[in-house]
Amino acid sequence: MSFDVLQDKIIKTQNPTVAGLDPRIEYVPEHIRKACYEQYGLNLRGACEAIWQFNVGLIDALCGVVPAVKPQAAYYENLGWRGMELLERTIRYAKGKGLFVIADIKRGDIGSTATAYAEGWLSGVPVEGEVFKSFDADCVTLNGYMGADSVNPFLKVAGERDKSVFILAKTSNPGSGELQDLKLSDGRTIYEAMGELNESIAAGTQGKYGFTMAGAVTGATYPEQIQELRARLPHTFFLVPGYGAQG
C-alpha cells in the first residue's frame, strides 16, 4: 500500500519531513537564472528552465535525506503549459531518485470531473484502449468539503493503482476556524466530522502499518487540535503543514 511505501522511506531515512517544491523564480540562485535567460530568453521558457535546474539540484541534494517531496501545483500552473510540463518532469525525476511524491493540488470537484482529475494525477488517462500516464504522482492532496463523492473517484483509483490521498481536515491557515471549528448538533466540530468521514470511507484499506489510503491534512499551527484528531483517527496518516521553514 502506498502509505506503507512512504512509512518505509521514513524509517529508512529516519526523517518524517516532506520537502516542499514550491518554486518562485526569485528563489532560484542568480547564476542559474542568468544562464537560462541567456540561453532561452527572459520569458516563461527561461524561467521554467531555471526552476527545472534548481529543482534538480534540490532533489539531488535531498534524495538521501528526506523520504518525500511535495510540489505545489499552483507554482507551476502560473507559468502556463511550460510550467505544467516542468511539473511533470519534476515528478518523474523525483520518483527516479527514489522519493515519494505528493502532488499538492487540493482538488475537490465531483462526478466525472473528479474522475478526470484522478486520471490525470494518479492513474493515467485512457486513449483508444491504452492508458497513458500524465503526472503519475504517488499521492495527492484533496479538498473533501463537498462530501464523499468528491473523494471517492480518487480512492477508487488509489485502490487500483496503489496510490494514496491526503484530505483537508484542520488546515493551518489563520482563517480555518471560521468554518472548520463550527460545532455540529452532536457536539463535534466540522473538522472532526471531516476527519472521521475520511477514515470511514477508506475503512478496510489499512496497510501493514495500520493506515488507510486516505490521510488527513492537519496544520501544525493547531497542535491541540492535532492531538484530538490523532486520538479520534488511529488509522489516518497525517500531513502536517506549517512545520519547519514555513513557520
XYZ file of C-alpha atoms in Angstrom:
247
model
C 0.000 0.000 0.000
C 1.169 3.499 -0.862
C 1.469 4.793 2.705
C 3.419 1.648 3.603
C 5.946 2.709 0.971
C 6.112 6.195 2.473
C 6.475 4.842 6.009
C 9.260 2.506 4.858
C 11.074 5.527 3.401
C 10.554 7.480 6.636
C 12.074 4.626 8.620
C 14.976 4.286 6.199
C 15.852 7.995 6.284
C 14.903 8.401 9.967
C 13.153 11.574 8.889
C 9.390 12.264 8.707
C 9.873 15.534 6.819
C 8.478 16.233 3.360
C 10.304 18.903 1.356
C 8.068 21.348 -0.477
C 8.981 22.169 -4.070
C 7.126 25.480 -4.332
C 9.314 27.419 -6.752
C 9.226 31.145 -7.317
C 11.706 32.396 -9.858
C 13.215 34.735 -7.261
C 14.164 31.705 -5.140
C 16.461 30.406 -7.878
C 20.120 31.449 -7.490
C 21.062 34.364 -9.716
C 23.747 32.500 -11.667
C 21.200 29.849 -12.729
C 18.613 32.459 -13.731
C 21.156 34.467 -15.711
C 22.445 31.453 -17.640
C 18.932 30.281 -18.526
C 17.822 33.747 -19.625
C 20.852 33.998 -21.876
C 20.102 30.620 -23.451
C 16.289 30.676 -23.614
C 15.375 34.342 -23.213
C 13.871 36.435 -20.455
C 10.489 34.783 -20.769
C 8.429 31.915 -19.379
C 10.623 29.312 -21.021
C 13.748 30.810 -19.468
C 12.059 30.922 -16.071
C 10.907 27.302 -16.345
C 14.357 26.064 -17.317
C 15.899 27.936 -14.379
C 13.387 26.410 -11.974
C 13.977 22.973 -13.508
C 17.715 23.215 -12.851
C 17.030 24.413 -9.307
C 14.572 21.552 -8.672
C 17.091 19.006 -9.945
C 19.699 20.397 -7.588
C 17.308 20.255 -4.645
C 16.186 16.717 -5.434
C 19.773 15.516 -5.879
C 20.710 17.015 -2.507
C 17.615 15.759 -0.666
C 17.055 12.278 -2.068
C 19.078 10.588 0.668
C 17.866 12.909 3.429
C 14.065 13.142 3.184
C 11.556 10.448 2.202
C 9.258 12.639 0.127
C 8.792 15.853 -1.822
C 5.612 17.850 -2.287
C 5.384 20.084 -5.362
C 2.559 22.628 -5.059
C 0.786 22.774 -8.419
C -0.037 26.495 -8.240
C 3.616 27.457 -8.582
C 3.750 25.556 -11.868
C 0.296 26.411 -13.202
C 1.086 30.128 -13.040
C 3.820 29.508 -15.627
C 1.335 28.151 -18.176
C 1.781 24.965 -20.189
C 5.549 25.147 -19.809
C 5.119 25.136 -16.058
C 2.900 22.062 -16.165
C 5.457 20.283 -18.346
C 8.076 21.336 -15.796
C 5.954 19.817 -13.022
C 5.623 16.552 -14.936
C 9.405 16.449 -15.408
C 9.984 17.262 -11.751
C 7.694 14.467 -10.539
C 9.309 11.962 -12.879
C 12.805 12.981 -11.809
C 11.980 12.839 -8.098
C 10.451 9.362 -8.423
C 13.506 8.239 -10.359
C 15.598 9.299 -7.379
C 13.515 7.137 -5.063
C 11.447 9.913 -3.486
C 7.755 9.590 -2.660
C 5.891 12.382 -4.485
C 2.851 14.140 -3.029
C 1.247 16.413 -5.617
C -0.273 19.294 -3.661
C -3.294 20.003 -5.876
C -6.168 20.374 -3.356
C -8.767 19.337 -5.917
C -12.326 18.964 -4.707
C -14.828 18.516 -7.515
C -17.396 15.767 -8.080
C -18.509 13.208 -10.638
C -16.821 12.937 -13.997
C -14.666 15.998 -13.237
C -13.195 14.340 -10.142
C -12.630 11.184 -12.196
C -10.729 13.189 -14.805
C -8.555 14.774 -12.125
C -7.841 11.339 -10.651
C -6.828 10.041 -14.087
C -4.520 12.981 -14.695
C -2.759 12.963 -11.349
C -2.792 9.318 -10.305
C -3.890 6.606 -12.720
C -3.291 7.816 -16.254
C -5.802 8.614 -18.990
C -7.336 6.022 -21.358
C -6.751 6.698 -25.052
C -8.050 4.195 -27.628
C -7.913 1.310 -25.184
C -4.484 2.154 -23.795
C -3.673 4.033 -20.586
C -1.090 6.802 -20.696
C 0.384 8.307 -17.535
C 0.189 12.055 -17.117
C 1.635 13.367 -13.850
C 1.691 9.976 -12.088
C 2.172 11.223 -8.522
C 2.214 8.745 -5.651
C -0.300 10.775 -3.685
C -2.394 13.952 -3.977
C -3.974 16.445 -1.598
C -7.745 16.878 -1.825
C -10.448 19.181 -0.513
C -13.242 16.861 0.567
C -15.589 19.511 1.921
C -18.019 18.886 -0.966
C -18.588 15.444 0.543
C -17.550 11.853 -0.086
C -18.397 11.981 -3.796
C -15.579 14.493 -4.298
C -13.122 11.977 -2.840
C -14.409 8.583 -3.932
C -13.114 8.749 -7.544
C -9.606 9.309 -6.176
C -9.962 6.492 -3.647
C -11.126 4.144 -6.403
C -8.018 4.947 -8.430
C -5.817 4.780 -5.339
C -7.043 1.278 -4.620
C -6.493 0.135 -8.186
C -3.090 1.776 -8.678
C -1.559 1.546 -5.191
C -1.760 5.293 -4.595
C -2.981 7.419 -1.691
C -4.514 10.787 -0.829
C -4.398 13.431 1.889
C -7.735 15.143 2.542
C -8.045 18.537 4.226
C -9.278 18.259 7.807
C -7.952 21.021 10.094
C -5.885 23.320 7.897
C -3.015 25.535 9.042
C -4.267 28.908 7.802
C -5.467 31.563 10.306
C -8.977 31.635 8.827
C -9.559 27.891 9.047
C -11.602 28.215 12.223
C -14.235 30.376 10.549
C -15.840 27.196 9.219
C -13.832 24.200 10.385
C -14.233 24.961 14.107
C -18.021 25.360 13.988
C -19.933 22.857 16.105
C -22.447 20.374 14.747
C -25.579 19.350 16.627
C -23.791 16.317 18.060
C -21.029 18.463 19.549
C -18.335 17.601 17.030
C -16.510 20.301 15.139
C -16.709 20.322 11.363
C -13.028 19.370 11.097
C -13.588 16.410 13.424
C -16.513 15.265 11.288
C -14.376 15.681 8.168
C -11.570 13.596 9.654
C -13.968 10.858 10.701
C -15.530 10.846 7.233
C -12.055 10.362 5.754
C -11.381 7.393 7.971
C -14.799 5.814 7.449
C -14.834 5.982 3.638
C -11.375 4.387 3.474
C -12.080 1.732 6.111
C -10.682 -1.661 5.239
C -7.732 -0.328 3.236
C -5.215 -0.408 6.082
C -1.702 -1.499 5.178
C 0.958 -3.161 7.284
C 1.418 -0.044 9.428
C -2.311 0.284 10.063
C -3.018 3.372 7.938
C -5.789 3.639 5.356
C -5.176 5.118 1.896
C -6.942 8.367 2.948
C -4.659 10.545 5.056
C -5.579 13.910 6.567
C -4.058 17.388 6.335
C -3.714 18.711 9.891
C -1.943 22.025 10.430
C 0.958 22.223 12.869
C -0.282 25.689 13.803
C -3.036 23.981 15.823
C -1.225 21.374 17.972
C -4.105 20.780 20.404
C -6.479 20.005 17.567
C -3.928 17.626 16.044
C -3.779 15.740 19.337
C -7.567 15.463 19.368
C -7.633 14.221 15.785
C -4.828 11.755 16.416
C -6.906 10.179 19.193
C -10.031 10.079 17.000
C -8.305 8.822 13.828
C -5.949 5.975 14.726
C -5.782 4.685 11.143
C -5.170 8.016 9.414
C -1.751 9.170 8.181
C -1.222 12.896 8.878
C 0.313 15.502 6.587
C 1.271 18.434 8.805
C 1.829 21.776 7.046
C 3.248 24.682 8.993
C 6.283 22.730 10.200
C 9.849 23.919 9.592
C 10.701 26.958 7.486
C 7.013 27.584 6.816
C 6.614 28.548 10.477
